[in-house]
mmCIF file with all atom_site columns, C-alpha atoms in Angstrom:
data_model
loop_
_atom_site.group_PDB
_atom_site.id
_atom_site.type_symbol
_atom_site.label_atom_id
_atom_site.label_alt_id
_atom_site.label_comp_id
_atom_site.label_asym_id
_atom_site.label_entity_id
_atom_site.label_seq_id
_atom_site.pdbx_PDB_ins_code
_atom_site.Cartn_x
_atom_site.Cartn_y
_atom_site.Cartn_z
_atom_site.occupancy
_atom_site.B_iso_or_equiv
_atom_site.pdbx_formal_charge
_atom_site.auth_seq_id
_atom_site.auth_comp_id
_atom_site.auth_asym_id
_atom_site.auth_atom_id
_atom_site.pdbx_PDB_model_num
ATOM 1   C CA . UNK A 1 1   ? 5.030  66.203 31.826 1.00 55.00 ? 226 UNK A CA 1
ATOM 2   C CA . UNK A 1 2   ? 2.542  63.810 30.674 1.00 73.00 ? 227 UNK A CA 1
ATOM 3   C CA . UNK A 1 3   ? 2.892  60.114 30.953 1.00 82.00 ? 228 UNK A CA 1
ATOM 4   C CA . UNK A 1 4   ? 1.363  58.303 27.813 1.00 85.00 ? 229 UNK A CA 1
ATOM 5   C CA . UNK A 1 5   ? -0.259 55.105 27.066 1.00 90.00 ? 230 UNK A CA 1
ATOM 6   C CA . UNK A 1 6   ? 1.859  52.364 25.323 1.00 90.00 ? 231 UNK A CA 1
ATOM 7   C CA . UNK A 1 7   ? -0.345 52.573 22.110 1.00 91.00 ? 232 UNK A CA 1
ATOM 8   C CA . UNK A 1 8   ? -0.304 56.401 22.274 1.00 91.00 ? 233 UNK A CA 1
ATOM 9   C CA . UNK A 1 9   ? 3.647  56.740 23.379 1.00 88.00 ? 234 UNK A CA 1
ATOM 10  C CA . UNK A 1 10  ? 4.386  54.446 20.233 1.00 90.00 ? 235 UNK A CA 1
ATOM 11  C CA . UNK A 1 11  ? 2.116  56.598 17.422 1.00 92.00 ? 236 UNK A CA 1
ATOM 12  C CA . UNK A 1 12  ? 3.920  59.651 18.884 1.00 91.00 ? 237 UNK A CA 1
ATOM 13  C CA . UNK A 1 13  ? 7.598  58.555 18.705 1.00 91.00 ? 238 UNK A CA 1
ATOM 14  C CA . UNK A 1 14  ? 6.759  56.535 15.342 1.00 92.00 ? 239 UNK A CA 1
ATOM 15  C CA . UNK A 1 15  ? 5.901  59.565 13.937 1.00 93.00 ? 240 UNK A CA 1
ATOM 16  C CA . UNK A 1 16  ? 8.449  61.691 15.577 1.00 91.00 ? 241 UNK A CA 1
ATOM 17  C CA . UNK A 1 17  ? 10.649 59.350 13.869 1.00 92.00 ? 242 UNK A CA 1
ATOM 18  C CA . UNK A 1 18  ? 9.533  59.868 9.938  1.00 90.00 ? 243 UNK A CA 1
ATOM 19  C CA . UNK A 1 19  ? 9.739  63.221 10.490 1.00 89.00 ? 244 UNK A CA 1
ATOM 20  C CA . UNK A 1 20  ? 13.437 63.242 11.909 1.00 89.00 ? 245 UNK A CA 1
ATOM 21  C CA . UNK A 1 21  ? 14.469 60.172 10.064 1.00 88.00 ? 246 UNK A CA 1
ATOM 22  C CA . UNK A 1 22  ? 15.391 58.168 12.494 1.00 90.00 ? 247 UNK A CA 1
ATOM 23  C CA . UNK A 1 23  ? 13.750 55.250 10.904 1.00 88.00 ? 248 UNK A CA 1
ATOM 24  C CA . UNK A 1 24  ? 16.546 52.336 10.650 1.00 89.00 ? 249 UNK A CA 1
ATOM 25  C CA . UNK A 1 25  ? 15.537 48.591 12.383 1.00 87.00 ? 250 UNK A CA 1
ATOM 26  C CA . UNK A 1 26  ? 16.498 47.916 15.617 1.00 86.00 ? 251 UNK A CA 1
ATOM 27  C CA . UNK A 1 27  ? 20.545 47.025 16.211 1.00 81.00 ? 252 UNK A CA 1
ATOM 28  C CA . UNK A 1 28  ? 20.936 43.194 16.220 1.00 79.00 ? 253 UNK A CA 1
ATOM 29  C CA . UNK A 1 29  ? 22.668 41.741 18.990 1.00 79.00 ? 254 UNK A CA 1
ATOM 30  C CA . UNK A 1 30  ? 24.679 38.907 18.013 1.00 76.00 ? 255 UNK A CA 1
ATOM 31  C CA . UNK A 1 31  ? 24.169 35.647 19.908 1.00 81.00 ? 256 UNK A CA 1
ATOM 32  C CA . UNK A 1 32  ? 27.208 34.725 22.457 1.00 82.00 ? 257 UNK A CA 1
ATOM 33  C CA . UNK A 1 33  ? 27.969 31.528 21.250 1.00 86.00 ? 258 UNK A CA 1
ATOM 34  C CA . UNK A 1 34  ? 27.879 32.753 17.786 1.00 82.00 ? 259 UNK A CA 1
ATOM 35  C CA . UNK A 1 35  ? 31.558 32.885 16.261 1.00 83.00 ? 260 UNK A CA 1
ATOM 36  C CA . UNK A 1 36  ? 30.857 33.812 12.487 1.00 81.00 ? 261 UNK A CA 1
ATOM 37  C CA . UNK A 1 37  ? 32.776 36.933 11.417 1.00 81.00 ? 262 UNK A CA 1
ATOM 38  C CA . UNK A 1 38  ? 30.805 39.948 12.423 1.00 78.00 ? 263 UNK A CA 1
ATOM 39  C CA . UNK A 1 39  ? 30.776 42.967 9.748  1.00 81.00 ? 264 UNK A CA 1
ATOM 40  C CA . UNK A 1 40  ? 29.383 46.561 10.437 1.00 83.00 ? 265 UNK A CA 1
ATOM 41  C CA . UNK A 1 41  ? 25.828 47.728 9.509  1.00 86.00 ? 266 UNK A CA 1
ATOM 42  C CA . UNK A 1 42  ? 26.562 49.074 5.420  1.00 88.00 ? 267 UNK A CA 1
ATOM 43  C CA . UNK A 1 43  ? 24.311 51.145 3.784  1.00 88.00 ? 268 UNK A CA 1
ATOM 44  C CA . UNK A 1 44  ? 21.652 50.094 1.211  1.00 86.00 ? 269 UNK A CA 1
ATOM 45  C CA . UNK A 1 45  ? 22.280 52.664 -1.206 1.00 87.00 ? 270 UNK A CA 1
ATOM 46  C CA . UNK A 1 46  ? 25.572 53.163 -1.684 1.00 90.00 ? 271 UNK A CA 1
ATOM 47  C CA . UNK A 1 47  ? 27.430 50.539 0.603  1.00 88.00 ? 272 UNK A CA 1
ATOM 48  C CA . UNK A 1 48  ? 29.229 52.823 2.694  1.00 90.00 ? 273 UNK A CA 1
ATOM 49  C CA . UNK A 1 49  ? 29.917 51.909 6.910  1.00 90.00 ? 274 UNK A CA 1
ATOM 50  C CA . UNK A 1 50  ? 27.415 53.521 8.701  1.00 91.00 ? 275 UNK A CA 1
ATOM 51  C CA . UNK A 1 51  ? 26.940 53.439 12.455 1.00 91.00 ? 276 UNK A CA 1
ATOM 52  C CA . UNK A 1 52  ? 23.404 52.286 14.509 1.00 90.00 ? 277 UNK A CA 1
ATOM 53  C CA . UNK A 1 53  ? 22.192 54.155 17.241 1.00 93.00 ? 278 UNK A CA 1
ATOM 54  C CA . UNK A 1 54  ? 19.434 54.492 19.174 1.00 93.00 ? 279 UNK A CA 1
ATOM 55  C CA . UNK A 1 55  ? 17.495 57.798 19.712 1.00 93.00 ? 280 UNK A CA 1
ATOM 56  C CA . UNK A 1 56  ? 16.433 59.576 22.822 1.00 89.00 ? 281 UNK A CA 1
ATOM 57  C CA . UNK A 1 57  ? 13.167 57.646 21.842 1.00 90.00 ? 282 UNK A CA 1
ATOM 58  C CA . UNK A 1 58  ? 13.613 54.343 21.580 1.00 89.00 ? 283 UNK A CA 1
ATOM 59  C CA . UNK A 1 59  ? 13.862 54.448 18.175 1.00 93.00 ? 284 UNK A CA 1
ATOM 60  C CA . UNK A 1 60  ? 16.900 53.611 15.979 1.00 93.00 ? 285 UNK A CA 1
ATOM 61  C CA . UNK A 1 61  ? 19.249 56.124 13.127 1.00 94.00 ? 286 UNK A CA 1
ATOM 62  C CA . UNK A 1 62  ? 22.003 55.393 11.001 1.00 93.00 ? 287 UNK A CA 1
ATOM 63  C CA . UNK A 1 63  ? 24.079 57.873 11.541 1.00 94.00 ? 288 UNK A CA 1
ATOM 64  C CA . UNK A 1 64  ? 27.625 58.729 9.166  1.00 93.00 ? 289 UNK A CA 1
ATOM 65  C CA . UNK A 1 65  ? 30.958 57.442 10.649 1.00 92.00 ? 290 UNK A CA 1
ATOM 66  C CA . UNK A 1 66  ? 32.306 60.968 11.709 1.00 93.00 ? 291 UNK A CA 1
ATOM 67  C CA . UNK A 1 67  ? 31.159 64.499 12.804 1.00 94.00 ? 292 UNK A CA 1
ATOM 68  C CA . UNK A 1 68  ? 31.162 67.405 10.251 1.00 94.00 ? 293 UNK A CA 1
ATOM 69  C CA . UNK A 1 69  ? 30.907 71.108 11.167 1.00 95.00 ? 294 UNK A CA 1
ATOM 70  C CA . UNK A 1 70  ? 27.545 72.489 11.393 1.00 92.00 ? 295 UNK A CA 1
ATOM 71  C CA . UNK A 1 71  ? 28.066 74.331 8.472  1.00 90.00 ? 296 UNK A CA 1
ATOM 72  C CA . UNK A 1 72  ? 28.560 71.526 6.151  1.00 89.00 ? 297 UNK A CA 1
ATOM 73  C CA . UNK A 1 73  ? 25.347 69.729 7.506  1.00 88.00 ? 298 UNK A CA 1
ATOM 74  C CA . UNK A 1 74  ? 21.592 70.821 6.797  1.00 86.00 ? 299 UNK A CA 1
ATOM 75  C CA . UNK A 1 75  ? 19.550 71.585 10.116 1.00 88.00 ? 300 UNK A CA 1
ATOM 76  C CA . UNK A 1 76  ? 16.958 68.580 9.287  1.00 87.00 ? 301 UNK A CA 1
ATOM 77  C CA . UNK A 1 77  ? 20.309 65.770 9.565  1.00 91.00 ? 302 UNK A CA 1
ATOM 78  C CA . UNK A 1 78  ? 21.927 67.298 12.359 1.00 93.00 ? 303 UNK A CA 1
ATOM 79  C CA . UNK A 1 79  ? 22.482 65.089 15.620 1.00 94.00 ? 304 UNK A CA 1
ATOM 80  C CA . UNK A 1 80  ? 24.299 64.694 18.625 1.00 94.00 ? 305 UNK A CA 1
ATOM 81  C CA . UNK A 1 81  ? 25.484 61.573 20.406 1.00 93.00 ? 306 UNK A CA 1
ATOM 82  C CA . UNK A 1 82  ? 24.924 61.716 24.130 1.00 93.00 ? 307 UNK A CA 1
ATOM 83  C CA . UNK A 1 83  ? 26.914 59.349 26.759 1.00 92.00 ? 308 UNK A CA 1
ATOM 84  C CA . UNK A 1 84  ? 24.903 57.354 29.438 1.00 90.00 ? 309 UNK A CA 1
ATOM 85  C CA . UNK A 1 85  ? 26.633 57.291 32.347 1.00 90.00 ? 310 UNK A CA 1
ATOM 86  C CA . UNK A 1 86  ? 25.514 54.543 35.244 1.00 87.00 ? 311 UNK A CA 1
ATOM 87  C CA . UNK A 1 87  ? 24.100 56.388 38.183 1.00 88.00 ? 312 UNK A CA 1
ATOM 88  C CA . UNK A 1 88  ? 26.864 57.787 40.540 1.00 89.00 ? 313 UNK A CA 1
ATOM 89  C CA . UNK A 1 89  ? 29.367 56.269 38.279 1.00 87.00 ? 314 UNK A CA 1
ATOM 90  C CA . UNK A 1 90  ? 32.075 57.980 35.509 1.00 88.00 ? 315 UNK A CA 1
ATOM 91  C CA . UNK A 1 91  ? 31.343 54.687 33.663 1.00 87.00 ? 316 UNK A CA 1
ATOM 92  C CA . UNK A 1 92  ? 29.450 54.809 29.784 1.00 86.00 ? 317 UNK A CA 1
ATOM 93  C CA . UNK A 1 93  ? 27.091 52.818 30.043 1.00 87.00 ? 318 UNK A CA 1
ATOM 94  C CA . UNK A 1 94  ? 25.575 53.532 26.122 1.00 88.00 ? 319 UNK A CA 1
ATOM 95  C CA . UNK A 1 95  ? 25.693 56.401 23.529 1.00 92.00 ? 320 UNK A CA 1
ATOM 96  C CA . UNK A 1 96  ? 22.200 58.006 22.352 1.00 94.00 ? 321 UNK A CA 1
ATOM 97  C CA . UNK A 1 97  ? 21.585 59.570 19.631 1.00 94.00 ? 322 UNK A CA 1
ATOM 98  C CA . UNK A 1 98  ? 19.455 63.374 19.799 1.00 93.00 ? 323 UNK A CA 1
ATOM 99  C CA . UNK A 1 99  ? 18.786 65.563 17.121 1.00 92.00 ? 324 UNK A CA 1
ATOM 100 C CA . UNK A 1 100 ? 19.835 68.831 17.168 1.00 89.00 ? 325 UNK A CA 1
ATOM 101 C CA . UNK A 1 101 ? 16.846 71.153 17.470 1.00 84.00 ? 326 UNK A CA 1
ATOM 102 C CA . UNK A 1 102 ? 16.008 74.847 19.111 1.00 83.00 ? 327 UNK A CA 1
ATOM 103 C CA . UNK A 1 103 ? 18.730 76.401 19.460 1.00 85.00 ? 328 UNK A CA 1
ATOM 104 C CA . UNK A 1 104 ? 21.615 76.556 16.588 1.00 88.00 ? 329 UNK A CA 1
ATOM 105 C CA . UNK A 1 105 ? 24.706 75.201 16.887 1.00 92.00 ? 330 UNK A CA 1
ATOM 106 C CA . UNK A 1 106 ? 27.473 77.576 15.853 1.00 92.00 ? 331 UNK A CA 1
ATOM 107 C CA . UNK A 1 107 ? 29.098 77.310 12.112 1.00 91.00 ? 332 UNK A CA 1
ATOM 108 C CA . UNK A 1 108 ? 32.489 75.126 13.339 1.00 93.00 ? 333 UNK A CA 1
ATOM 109 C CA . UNK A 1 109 ? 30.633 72.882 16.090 1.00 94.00 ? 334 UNK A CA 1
ATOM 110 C CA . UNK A 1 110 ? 30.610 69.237 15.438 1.00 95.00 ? 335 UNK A CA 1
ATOM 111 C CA . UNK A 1 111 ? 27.819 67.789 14.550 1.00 95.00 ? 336 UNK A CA 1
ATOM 112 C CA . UNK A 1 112 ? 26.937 64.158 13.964 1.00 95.00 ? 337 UNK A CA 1
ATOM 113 C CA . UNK A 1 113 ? 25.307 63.909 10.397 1.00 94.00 ? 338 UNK A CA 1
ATOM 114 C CA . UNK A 1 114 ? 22.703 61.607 9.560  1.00 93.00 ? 339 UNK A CA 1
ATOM 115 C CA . UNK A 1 115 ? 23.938 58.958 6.715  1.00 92.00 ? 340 UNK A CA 1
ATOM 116 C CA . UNK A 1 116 ? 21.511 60.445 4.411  1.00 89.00 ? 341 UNK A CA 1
ATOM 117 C CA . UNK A 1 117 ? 22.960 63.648 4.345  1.00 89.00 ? 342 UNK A CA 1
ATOM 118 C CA . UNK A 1 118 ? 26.207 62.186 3.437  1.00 90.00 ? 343 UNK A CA 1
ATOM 119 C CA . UNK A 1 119 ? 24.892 59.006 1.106  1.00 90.00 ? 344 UNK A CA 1
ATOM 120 C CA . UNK A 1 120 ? 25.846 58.776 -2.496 1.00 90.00 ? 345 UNK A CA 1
ATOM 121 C CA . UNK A 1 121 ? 23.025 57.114 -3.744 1.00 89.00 ? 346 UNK A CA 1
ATOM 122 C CA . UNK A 1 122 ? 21.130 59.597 -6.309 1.00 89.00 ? 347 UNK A CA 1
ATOM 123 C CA . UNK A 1 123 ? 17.950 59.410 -4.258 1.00 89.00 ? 348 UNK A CA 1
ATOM 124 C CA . UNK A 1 124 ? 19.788 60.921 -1.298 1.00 86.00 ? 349 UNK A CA 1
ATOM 125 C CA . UNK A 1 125 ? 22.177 63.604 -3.478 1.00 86.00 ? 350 UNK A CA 1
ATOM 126 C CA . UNK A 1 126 ? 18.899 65.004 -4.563 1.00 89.00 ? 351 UNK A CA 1
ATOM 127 C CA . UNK A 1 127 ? 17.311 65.025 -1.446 1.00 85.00 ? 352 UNK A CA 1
ATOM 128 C CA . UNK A 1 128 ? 20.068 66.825 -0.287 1.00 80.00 ? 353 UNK A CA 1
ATOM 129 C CA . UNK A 1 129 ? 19.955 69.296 -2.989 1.00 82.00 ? 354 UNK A CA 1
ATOM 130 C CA . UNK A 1 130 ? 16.411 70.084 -2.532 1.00 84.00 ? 355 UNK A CA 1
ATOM 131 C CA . UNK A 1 131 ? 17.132 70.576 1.521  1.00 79.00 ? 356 UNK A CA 1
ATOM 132 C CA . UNK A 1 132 ? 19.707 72.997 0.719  1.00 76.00 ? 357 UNK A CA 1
ATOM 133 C CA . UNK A 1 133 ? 17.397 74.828 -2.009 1.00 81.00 ? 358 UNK A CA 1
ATOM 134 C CA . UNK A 1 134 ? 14.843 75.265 0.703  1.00 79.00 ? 359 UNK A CA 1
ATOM 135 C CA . UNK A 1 135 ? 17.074 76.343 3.439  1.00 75.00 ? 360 UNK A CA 1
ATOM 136 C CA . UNK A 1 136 ? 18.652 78.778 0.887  1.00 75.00 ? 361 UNK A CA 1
ATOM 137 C CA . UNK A 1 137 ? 15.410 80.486 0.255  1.00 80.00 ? 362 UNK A CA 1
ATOM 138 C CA . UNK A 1 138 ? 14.304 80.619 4.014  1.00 74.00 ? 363 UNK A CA 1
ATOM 139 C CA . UNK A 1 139 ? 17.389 82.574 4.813  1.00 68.00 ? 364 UNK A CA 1
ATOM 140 C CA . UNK A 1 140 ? 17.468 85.127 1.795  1.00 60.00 ? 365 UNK A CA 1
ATOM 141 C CA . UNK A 1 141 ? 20.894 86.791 2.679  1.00 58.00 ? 366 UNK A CA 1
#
């Protein structure tokens, strides 16, 4: 392994990031001694719930509100949610979010989908359209 410099550690998972999506602000932790009514993260585009997590780089994805087979999701919006478990303990500690990459999960395994796979804004149907047009023609059955 090869331990990186701040500046160069934060190029590398910035870009890592555009290129997986995982490109939502940071969560917002709400002050203690707040007591206004909290509401969950929405999307932009369409409104829908979405959930915030953070990735495997310190970098943040909204991801949809359940899993989907892997079927129904294109490789490129594909994730995983890992639990962090304190040292030596069974306790969760957080959940982390890791795109799926290398090797394939099988058609009927769960996968977490990335909102944008699932939004219902125009921008994001044909985005989707145009992922599944490409992954159609790689894989010319």
């Amino acid at each position: 392994m090869v331990a990186l410099c701040d500046p160069c550690w934060n190029a590398h998972a910035n870009q890592l990031a555009l290129e997986e999506g995982a490109t939502a602000p940071p969560k917002v932790e709400p002050d203690p001694d707040d007591v206004a009514w909290y509401e969950p993260p929405t999307c932009g585009d369409c409104g829908a719930v979405v959930r915030h997590y953070p990735t495997n780089y310190d970098r943040w994805v909204y991801l949809a509100v359940e899993d989907l087979p892997a079927k129904d999701v294109a490789p490129r919006y594909r994730w995983r949610l890992e639990t962090i478990r304190a040292p030596y303990s069974p306790v969760a500690v957080d959940v982390v979010a890791m795109r799926i990459r290398g090797i394939e999960p099988l058609p009927s395994d769960p996968v977490r989908p990335a909102h944008r796979a699932v939004c219902l804004s125009p921008d994001a149907l044909q985005e989707a359209e145009q992922e599944a047009e490409q992954e159609r023609a790689a894989d010319p059955e």
